[in-house]
């Protein structure tokens, strides 16, 4: 997978590629990346990249010309859409909400071009000409797109084949429509709080069952919307469905 980030602040994203699991994936050649400074594509002597919006209004907008040149340099061809060129993503609060399902979809691409906005955003004509997906990382407004681009890179690269073991991904939050089970490490007793006995038992079947029950219990309590969506999509197996029903029955009995 190749990530190309277009930004006015390359130092923010550069650091991410040099650390931890990402650095290992880059060393092994599983991940490649390029950080393009949009300012390098401004042609006036001040390297201007922003100007006031037509029609008035507060703030500045990123100019289309440096952005267009930077995008062409990254391999985004005008008039050609994905899949005939790398998928171009503009990070914006107006975009489609980012989630684990979209992370999985993007992790399957060979290359992503991530365009980070600043100021009040970018000229609409750049979106119309070059952008395949507008993506938001949540219903709030950040001052720029770099943090959002890093969220997308971080959530996707770890799903790329061989970056981490698939076993670690299987029972993570959101896999199979459930949150992750609670986890414990040493010591067995922390300030009078004991690790659940079943986890010390070495009984694999009981541990598996306990973890599944905890995943369902936690998801019902914290994210009932995920359970509802999983049910609608027919995502849960028979065992999970019976645990959901049991927990709902207990809840109803408590209320009686
Ligand atoms: N005027 C824009 C609006 O009201 O939608 C907000 C611009 S924001 C201050 C500057 C840049 O931050 C945006 O162009 C975008 O790239 C990025 N950004 C801000 N919030 C974001 C979010 N929730 N998700 C993704 N990118 C975001």
mmCIF file of C-alpha atoms and ligand atoms in Angstrom:
data_model
loop_
_atom_site.group_PDB
_atom_site.id
_atom_site.type_symbol
_atom_site.label_atom_id
_atom_site.label_comp_id
_atom_site.label_asym_id
_atom_site.label_seq_id
_atom_site.Cartn_x
_atom_site.Cartn_y
_atom_site.Cartn_z
ATOM 1 C CA UNK A 1 0.000 0.000 0.000
ATOM 2 C CA UNK A 2 1.244 3.484 -0.837
ATOM 3 C CA UNK A 3 0.053 6.572 1.042
ATOM 4 C CA UNK A 4 0.568 9.998 -0.499
ATOM 5 C CA UNK A 5 -0.263 12.889 1.809
ATOM 6 C CA UNK A 6 -0.746 16.402 0.415
ATOM 7 C CA UNK A 7 -0.306 18.983 3.131
ATOM 8 C CA UNK A 8 0.916 22.471 3.965
ATOM 9 C CA UNK A 9 2.572 21.047 7.107
ATOM 10 C CA UNK A 10 4.607 17.968 6.068
ATOM 11 C CA UNK A 11 6.405 17.699 9.430
ATOM 12 C CA UNK A 12 3.116 16.701 11.133
ATOM 13 C CA UNK A 13 2.589 13.612 9.001
ATOM 14 C CA UNK A 14 6.271 12.745 8.357
ATOM 15 C CA UNK A 15 6.794 11.808 12.004
ATOM 16 C CA UNK A 16 4.023 9.215 11.949
ATOM 17 C CA UNK A 17 5.739 7.090 9.297
ATOM 18 C CA UNK A 18 8.977 6.970 11.309
ATOM 19 C CA UNK A 19 7.566 5.304 14.419
ATOM 20 C CA UNK A 20 6.551 1.974 15.868
ATOM 21 C CA UNK A 21 4.738 -0.676 13.797
ATOM 22 C CA UNK A 22 4.490 1.728 10.854
ATOM 23 C CA UNK A 23 8.283 2.145 10.731
ATOM 24 C CA UNK A 24 8.663 -1.666 10.620
ATOM 25 C CA UNK A 25 6.087 -1.978 7.823
ATOM 26 C CA UNK A 26 7.941 0.738 5.884
ATOM 27 C CA UNK A 27 11.290 -1.033 6.460
ATOM 28 C CA UNK A 28 9.834 -4.280 5.139
ATOM 29 C CA UNK A 29 8.445 -2.474 2.087
ATOM 30 C CA UNK A 30 4.829 -3.425 2.907
ATOM 31 C CA UNK A 31 3.984 0.285 3.222
ATOM 32 C CA UNK A 32 5.466 3.079 1.113
ATOM 33 C CA UNK A 33 4.679 6.750 1.464
ATOM 34 C CA UNK A 34 5.266 10.202 0.072
ATOM 35 C CA UNK A 35 4.501 13.477 1.824
ATOM 36 C CA UNK A 36 4.011 16.338 -0.640
ATOM 37 C CA UNK A 37 4.269 19.940 0.504
ATOM 38 C CA UNK A 38 1.539 21.775 -1.403
ATOM 39 C CA UNK A 39 3.502 25.016 -0.985
ATOM 40 C CA UNK A 40 6.193 23.622 -3.324
ATOM 41 C CA UNK A 41 3.594 23.858 -6.112
ATOM 42 C CA UNK A 42 2.790 27.549 -5.603
ATOM 43 C CA UNK A 43 4.525 29.539 -8.359
ATOM 44 C CA UNK A 44 4.645 33.096 -7.000
ATOM 45 C CA UNK A 45 7.630 34.329 -5.022
ATOM 46 C CA UNK A 46 5.759 34.167 -1.691
ATOM 47 C CA UNK A 47 4.519 30.581 -2.341
ATOM 48 C CA UNK A 48 0.951 31.724 -1.717
ATOM 49 C CA UNK A 49 -1.521 28.885 -1.164
ATOM 50 C CA UNK A 50 -4.644 30.702 0.064
ATOM 51 C CA UNK A 51 -6.910 33.604 -0.776
ATOM 52 C CA UNK A 52 -10.246 35.125 0.274
ATOM 53 C CA UNK A 53 -13.444 33.347 -0.868
ATOM 54 C CA UNK A 54 -15.484 34.830 -3.728
ATOM 55 C CA UNK A 55 -18.747 36.224 -2.415
ATOM 56 C CA UNK A 56 -17.132 37.277 0.851
ATOM 57 C CA UNK A 57 -17.242 35.557 4.212
ATOM 58 C CA UNK A 58 -14.734 34.809 6.926
ATOM 59 C CA UNK A 59 -11.317 33.218 6.521
ATOM 60 C CA UNK A 60 -9.283 32.064 3.563
ATOM 61 C CA UNK A 61 -9.515 29.157 1.131
ATOM 62 C CA UNK A 62 -6.751 26.998 -0.315
ATOM 63 C CA UNK A 63 -6.032 28.026 -3.904
ATOM 64 C CA UNK A 64 -6.930 25.602 -6.675
ATOM 65 C CA UNK A 65 -3.779 26.032 -8.789
ATOM 66 C CA UNK A 66 -1.090 24.830 -6.320
ATOM 67 C CA UNK A 67 -3.457 22.063 -5.222
ATOM 68 C CA UNK A 68 -4.117 20.943 -8.801
ATOM 69 C CA UNK A 69 -0.393 20.837 -9.586
ATOM 70 C CA UNK A 70 0.391 18.946 -6.359
ATOM 71 C CA UNK A 71 -2.367 16.435 -7.113
ATOM 72 C CA UNK A 72 -1.106 15.877 -10.681
ATOM 73 C CA UNK A 73 2.407 15.344 -9.273
ATOM 74 C CA UNK A 74 0.956 12.733 -6.899
ATOM 75 C CA UNK A 75 -0.630 10.843 -9.802
ATOM 76 C CA UNK A 76 -4.214 12.135 -9.610
ATOM 77 C CA UNK A 77 -5.122 12.746 -13.245
ATOM 78 C CA UNK A 78 -7.817 15.227 -14.132
ATOM 79 C CA UNK A 79 -10.953 13.734 -15.618
ATOM 80 C CA UNK A 80 -9.926 10.199 -14.585
ATOM 81 C CA UNK A 81 -11.631 8.581 -11.615
ATOM 82 C CA UNK A 82 -10.697 5.733 -9.340
ATOM 83 C CA UNK A 83 -10.050 2.772 -10.083
ATOM 84 C CA UNK A 84 -8.181 4.064 -13.156
ATOM 85 C CA UNK A 85 -5.974 6.207 -10.913
ATOM 86 C CA UNK A 86 -5.162 6.176 -7.158
ATOM 87 C CA UNK A 87 -8.173 6.868 -4.928
ATOM 88 C CA UNK A 88 -8.096 10.539 -3.895
ATOM 89 C CA UNK A 89 -9.577 11.362 -0.504
ATOM 90 C CA UNK A 90 -10.313 14.865 0.724
ATOM 91 C CA UNK A 91 -10.602 15.071 4.520
ATOM 92 C CA UNK A 92 -13.556 17.279 5.364
ATOM 93 C CA UNK A 93 -16.251 17.592 8.041
ATOM 94 C CA UNK A 94 -18.812 17.409 5.185
ATOM 95 C CA UNK A 95 -17.598 13.947 4.189
ATOM 96 C CA UNK A 96 -18.929 10.436 4.638
ATOM 97 C CA UNK A 97 -18.341 9.304 8.243
ATOM 98 C CA UNK A 98 -15.230 7.169 8.672
ATOM 99 C CA UNK A 99 -15.637 3.802 10.405
ATOM 100 C CA UNK A 100 -14.047 0.344 10.596
ATOM 101 C CA UNK A 101 -15.946 -0.935 7.536
ATOM 102 C CA UNK A 102 -14.597 1.951 5.447
ATOM 103 C CA UNK A 103 -11.120 1.387 6.946
ATOM 104 C CA UNK A 104 -11.261 -2.237 5.707
ATOM 105 C CA UNK A 105 -12.377 -1.112 2.261
ATOM 106 C CA UNK A 106 -9.573 1.469 1.972
ATOM 107 C CA UNK A 107 -6.962 -1.007 3.277
ATOM 108 C CA UNK A 108 -7.653 -3.061 0.135
ATOM 109 C CA UNK A 109 -6.460 -0.258 -2.171
ATOM 110 C CA UNK A 110 -2.948 -0.207 -3.689
ATOM 111 C CA UNK A 111 -2.616 3.538 -3.163
ATOM 112 C CA UNK A 112 -4.430 6.345 -1.370
ATOM 113 C CA UNK A 113 -3.892 10.062 -1.910
ATOM 114 C CA UNK A 114 -4.966 12.048 1.151
ATOM 115 C CA UNK A 115 -5.604 15.741 0.706
ATOM 116 C CA UNK A 116 -5.423 17.799 3.928
ATOM 117 C CA UNK A 117 -7.308 21.079 4.038
ATOM 118 C CA UNK A 118 -6.463 24.187 6.115
ATOM 119 C CA UNK A 119 -8.122 27.558 6.707
ATOM 120 C CA UNK A 120 -11.794 27.370 5.646
ATOM 121 C CA UNK A 121 -11.079 24.467 3.291
ATOM 122 C CA UNK A 122 -10.395 24.182 -0.449
ATOM 123 C CA UNK A 123 -11.806 25.506 -3.731
ATOM 124 C CA UNK A 124 -14.789 23.333 -4.764
ATOM 125 C CA UNK A 125 -13.396 22.896 -8.287
ATOM 126 C CA UNK A 126 -10.551 20.750 -6.905
ATOM 127 C CA UNK A 127 -13.117 18.465 -5.280
ATOM 128 C CA UNK A 128 -15.136 18.270 -8.505
ATOM 129 C CA UNK A 129 -12.118 17.545 -10.663
ATOM 130 C CA UNK A 130 -9.926 15.254 -8.588
ATOM 131 C CA UNK A 131 -11.587 13.898 -5.446
ATOM 132 C CA UNK A 132 -13.086 10.384 -5.355
ATOM 133 C CA UNK A 133 -14.150 10.363 -1.687
ATOM 134 C CA UNK A 134 -14.853 13.077 0.860
ATOM 135 C CA UNK A 135 -14.359 11.600 4.330
ATOM 136 C CA UNK A 136 -15.027 12.992 7.800
ATOM 137 C CA UNK A 137 -13.537 11.505 10.960
ATOM 138 C CA UNK A 138 -16.406 12.813 13.114
ATOM 139 C CA UNK A 139 -18.989 15.500 13.644
ATOM 140 C CA UNK A 140 -16.623 18.206 14.858
ATOM 141 C CA UNK A 141 -14.367 20.710 13.129
ATOM 142 C CA UNK A 142 -10.574 20.388 13.309
ATOM 143 C CA UNK A 143 -8.317 23.268 12.344
ATOM 144 C CA UNK A 144 -6.736 21.195 9.556
ATOM 145 C CA UNK A 145 -6.838 17.840 7.795
ATOM 146 C CA UNK A 146 -3.497 16.366 8.945
ATOM 147 C CA UNK A 147 -4.863 14.785 12.142
ATOM 148 C CA UNK A 148 -7.771 13.352 10.114
ATOM 149 C CA UNK A 149 -5.389 11.956 7.459
ATOM 150 C CA UNK A 150 -3.351 10.300 10.213
ATOM 151 C CA UNK A 151 -6.501 8.745 11.672
ATOM 152 C CA UNK A 152 -7.263 7.208 8.284
ATOM 153 C CA UNK A 153 -3.687 6.055 7.721
ATOM 154 C CA UNK A 154 -3.472 4.554 11.218
ATOM 155 C CA UNK A 155 -6.808 2.734 10.974
ATOM 156 C CA UNK A 156 -6.047 1.323 7.497
ATOM 157 C CA UNK A 157 -2.345 0.383 7.419
ATOM 158 C CA UNK A 158 -2.722 -2.060 10.330
ATOM 159 C CA UNK A 159 -5.341 -3.923 8.246
ATOM 160 C CA UNK A 160 -2.981 -4.278 5.285
ATOM 161 C CA UNK A 161 -1.785 -7.890 4.866
ATOM 162 C CA UNK A 162 1.312 -8.791 6.915
ATOM 163 C CA UNK A 163 1.468 -5.564 8.956
ATOM 164 C CA UNK A 164 0.133 -7.285 12.092
ATOM 165 C CA UNK A 165 -1.095 -10.833 12.661
ATOM 166 C CA UNK A 166 -4.684 -11.405 11.582
ATOM 167 C CA UNK A 167 -5.280 -13.133 14.953
ATOM 168 C CA UNK A 168 -4.866 -9.778 16.737
ATOM 169 C CA UNK A 169 -7.540 -8.273 14.504
ATOM 170 C CA UNK A 170 -10.158 -11.033 14.807
ATOM 171 C CA UNK A 171 -11.617 -10.087 18.183
ATOM 172 C CA UNK A 172 -10.864 -6.382 18.186
ATOM 173 C CA UNK A 173 -13.573 -3.810 18.691
ATOM 174 C CA UNK A 174 -15.962 -3.649 15.706
ATOM 175 C CA UNK A 175 -14.896 -6.994 14.251
ATOM 176 C CA UNK A 176 -18.081 -9.048 13.872
ATOM 177 C CA UNK A 177 -20.155 -6.049 14.995
ATOM 178 C CA UNK A 178 -19.036 -6.217 18.663
ATOM 179 C CA UNK A 179 -16.657 -4.324 20.935
ATOM 180 C CA UNK A 180 -13.624 -6.038 22.422
ATOM 181 C CA UNK A 181 -13.796 -8.013 25.704
ATOM 182 C CA UNK A 182 -12.118 -6.602 28.849
ATOM 183 C CA UNK A 183 -8.426 -7.519 29.153
ATOM 184 C CA UNK A 184 -6.143 -8.034 32.161
ATOM 185 C CA UNK A 185 -2.416 -8.491 32.712
ATOM 186 C CA UNK A 186 -0.163 -8.923 35.784
ATOM 187 C CA UNK A 187 -0.529 -8.708 38.750
ATOM 188 C CA UNK A 188 -3.350 -11.158 39.552
ATOM 189 C CA UNK A 189 -4.491 -8.824 42.352
ATOM 190 C CA UNK A 190 -4.259 -5.077 41.853
ATOM 191 C CA UNK A 191 -5.197 -3.081 44.962
ATOM 192 C CA UNK A 192 -7.724 -5.783 46.055
ATOM 193 C CA UNK A 193 -9.127 -6.138 42.510
ATOM 194 C CA UNK A 194 -8.748 -9.715 41.217
ATOM 195 C CA UNK A 195 -8.419 -10.853 37.623
ATOM 196 C CA UNK A 196 -11.569 -12.853 36.715
ATOM 197 C CA UNK A 197 -10.988 -16.486 37.820
ATOM 198 C CA UNK A 198 -11.871 -17.962 34.416
ATOM 199 C CA UNK A 199 -8.865 -16.246 32.786
ATOM 200 C CA UNK A 200 -6.526 -18.045 35.193
ATOM 201 C CA UNK A 201 -8.173 -21.436 34.664
ATOM 202 C CA UNK A 202 -6.373 -22.404 31.448
ATOM 203 C CA UNK A 203 -9.745 -23.782 30.235
ATOM 204 C CA UNK A 204 -9.793 -22.506 26.632
ATOM 205 C CA UNK A 205 -13.459 -23.213 25.882
ATOM 206 C CA UNK A 206 -14.623 -21.426 29.036
ATOM 207 C CA UNK A 207 -12.325 -18.485 28.339
ATOM 208 C CA UNK A 208 -13.649 -18.208 24.779
ATOM 209 C CA UNK A 209 -17.264 -18.297 26.028
ATOM 210 C CA UNK A 210 -16.582 -15.746 28.804
ATOM 211 C CA UNK A 211 -14.952 -13.385 26.325
ATOM 212 C CA UNK A 212 -17.852 -13.637 23.900
ATOM 213 C CA UNK A 213 -20.346 -12.970 26.714
ATOM 214 C CA UNK A 214 -18.331 -9.945 27.811
ATOM 215 C CA UNK A 215 -18.134 -8.603 24.254
ATOM 216 C CA UNK A 216 -21.914 -8.801 23.931
ATOM 217 C CA UNK A 217 -22.528 -7.383 27.425
ATOM 218 C CA UNK A 218 -20.179 -4.451 26.816
ATOM 219 C CA UNK A 219 -21.596 -3.703 23.361
ATOM 220 C CA UNK A 220 -25.193 -3.809 24.649
ATOM 221 C CA UNK A 221 -24.278 -1.406 27.453
ATOM 222 C CA UNK A 222 -22.032 1.040 25.572
ATOM 223 C CA UNK A 223 -23.044 0.776 21.925
ATOM 224 C CA UNK A 224 -26.538 -0.732 21.557
ATOM 225 C CA UNK A 225 -26.623 0.820 18.061
ATOM 226 C CA UNK A 226 -23.899 -1.665 16.988
ATOM 227 C CA UNK A 227 -26.006 -4.610 18.218
ATOM 228 C CA UNK A 228 -29.078 -3.304 16.361
ATOM 229 C CA UNK A 229 -27.070 -2.863 13.156
ATOM 230 C CA UNK A 230 -25.482 -6.304 13.541
ATOM 231 C CA UNK A 231 -28.918 -7.854 13.973
ATOM 232 C CA UNK A 232 -30.290 -6.055 10.929
ATOM 233 C CA UNK A 233 -27.319 -7.207 8.850
ATOM 234 C CA UNK A 234 -27.607 -10.807 10.150
ATOM 235 C CA UNK A 235 -24.007 -10.548 11.393
ATOM 236 C CA UNK A 236 -24.274 -12.653 14.557
ATOM 237 C CA UNK A 237 -24.007 -16.444 14.831
ATOM 238 C CA UNK A 238 -26.458 -18.574 16.851
ATOM 239 C CA UNK A 239 -24.340 -18.486 20.011
ATOM 240 C CA UNK A 240 -24.052 -14.673 19.952
ATOM 241 C CA UNK A 241 -27.794 -14.292 19.277
ATOM 242 C CA UNK A 242 -28.631 -16.503 22.268
ATOM 243 C CA UNK A 243 -26.306 -14.472 24.539
ATOM 244 C CA UNK A 244 -27.953 -11.230 23.367
ATOM 245 C CA UNK A 245 -31.403 -12.681 24.097
ATOM 246 C CA UNK A 246 -30.325 -13.950 27.512
ATOM 247 C CA UNK A 247 -28.856 -10.575 28.509
ATOM 248 C CA UNK A 248 -31.960 -8.735 27.286
ATOM 249 C CA UNK A 249 -34.163 -11.147 29.287
ATOM 250 C CA UNK A 250 -32.083 -10.491 32.436
ATOM 251 C CA UNK A 251 -32.411 -6.744 31.858
ATOM 252 C CA UNK A 252 -36.214 -7.042 31.526
ATOM 253 C CA UNK A 253 -36.425 -9.180 34.689
ATOM 254 C CA UNK A 254 -34.432 -6.565 36.615
ATOM 255 C CA UNK A 255 -36.979 -3.940 35.564
ATOM 256 C CA UNK A 256 -40.011 -6.059 36.710
HETATM 257 N N1 LIG B 1 -15.039 25.569 6.753
HETATM 258 C C1 LIG B 1 -15.023 24.146 6.899
HETATM 259 C C2 LIG B 1 -16.432 23.655 7.253
HETATM 260 O O1 LIG B 1 -17.184 24.393 7.874
HETATM 261 O O2 LIG B 1 -16.743 22.518 6.918
HETATM 262 C C3 LIG B 1 -14.067 23.702 7.987
HETATM 263 C C4 LIG B 1 -12.638 23.871 7.591
HETATM 264 S S1 LIG B 1 -11.535 23.229 8.793
HETATM 265 C C5 LIG B 1 -11.279 24.596 9.824
HETATM 266 C C6 LIG B 1 -10.026 23.066 7.921
HETATM 267 C C7 LIG B 1 -9.732 21.683 7.374
HETATM 268 O O3 LIG B 1 -9.686 20.763 8.443
HETATM 269 C C8 LIG B 1 -10.737 21.100 6.417
HETATM 270 O O4 LIG B 1 -10.527 21.575 5.107
HETATM 271 C C9 LIG B 1 -10.479 19.624 6.536
HETATM 272 O O5 LIG B 1 -9.427 19.199 5.685
HETATM 273 C C10 LIG B 1 -10.036 19.455 7.973
HETATM 274 N N2 LIG B 1 -11.094 18.934 8.869
HETATM 275 C C11 LIG B 1 -11.723 19.620 9.854
HETATM 276 N N3 LIG B 1 -12.602 18.847 10.493
HETATM 277 C C12 LIG B 1 -12.543 17.629 9.930
HETATM 278 C C13 LIG B 1 -13.227 16.418 10.157
HETATM 279 N N4 LIG B 1 -14.160 16.288 11.092
HETATM 280 N N5 LIG B 1 -12.905 15.340 9.397
HETATM 281 C C14 LIG B 1 -11.973 15.453 8.425
HETATM 282 N N6 LIG B 1 -11.290 16.590 8.155
HETATM 283 C C15 LIG B 1 -11.565 17.671 8.885
#
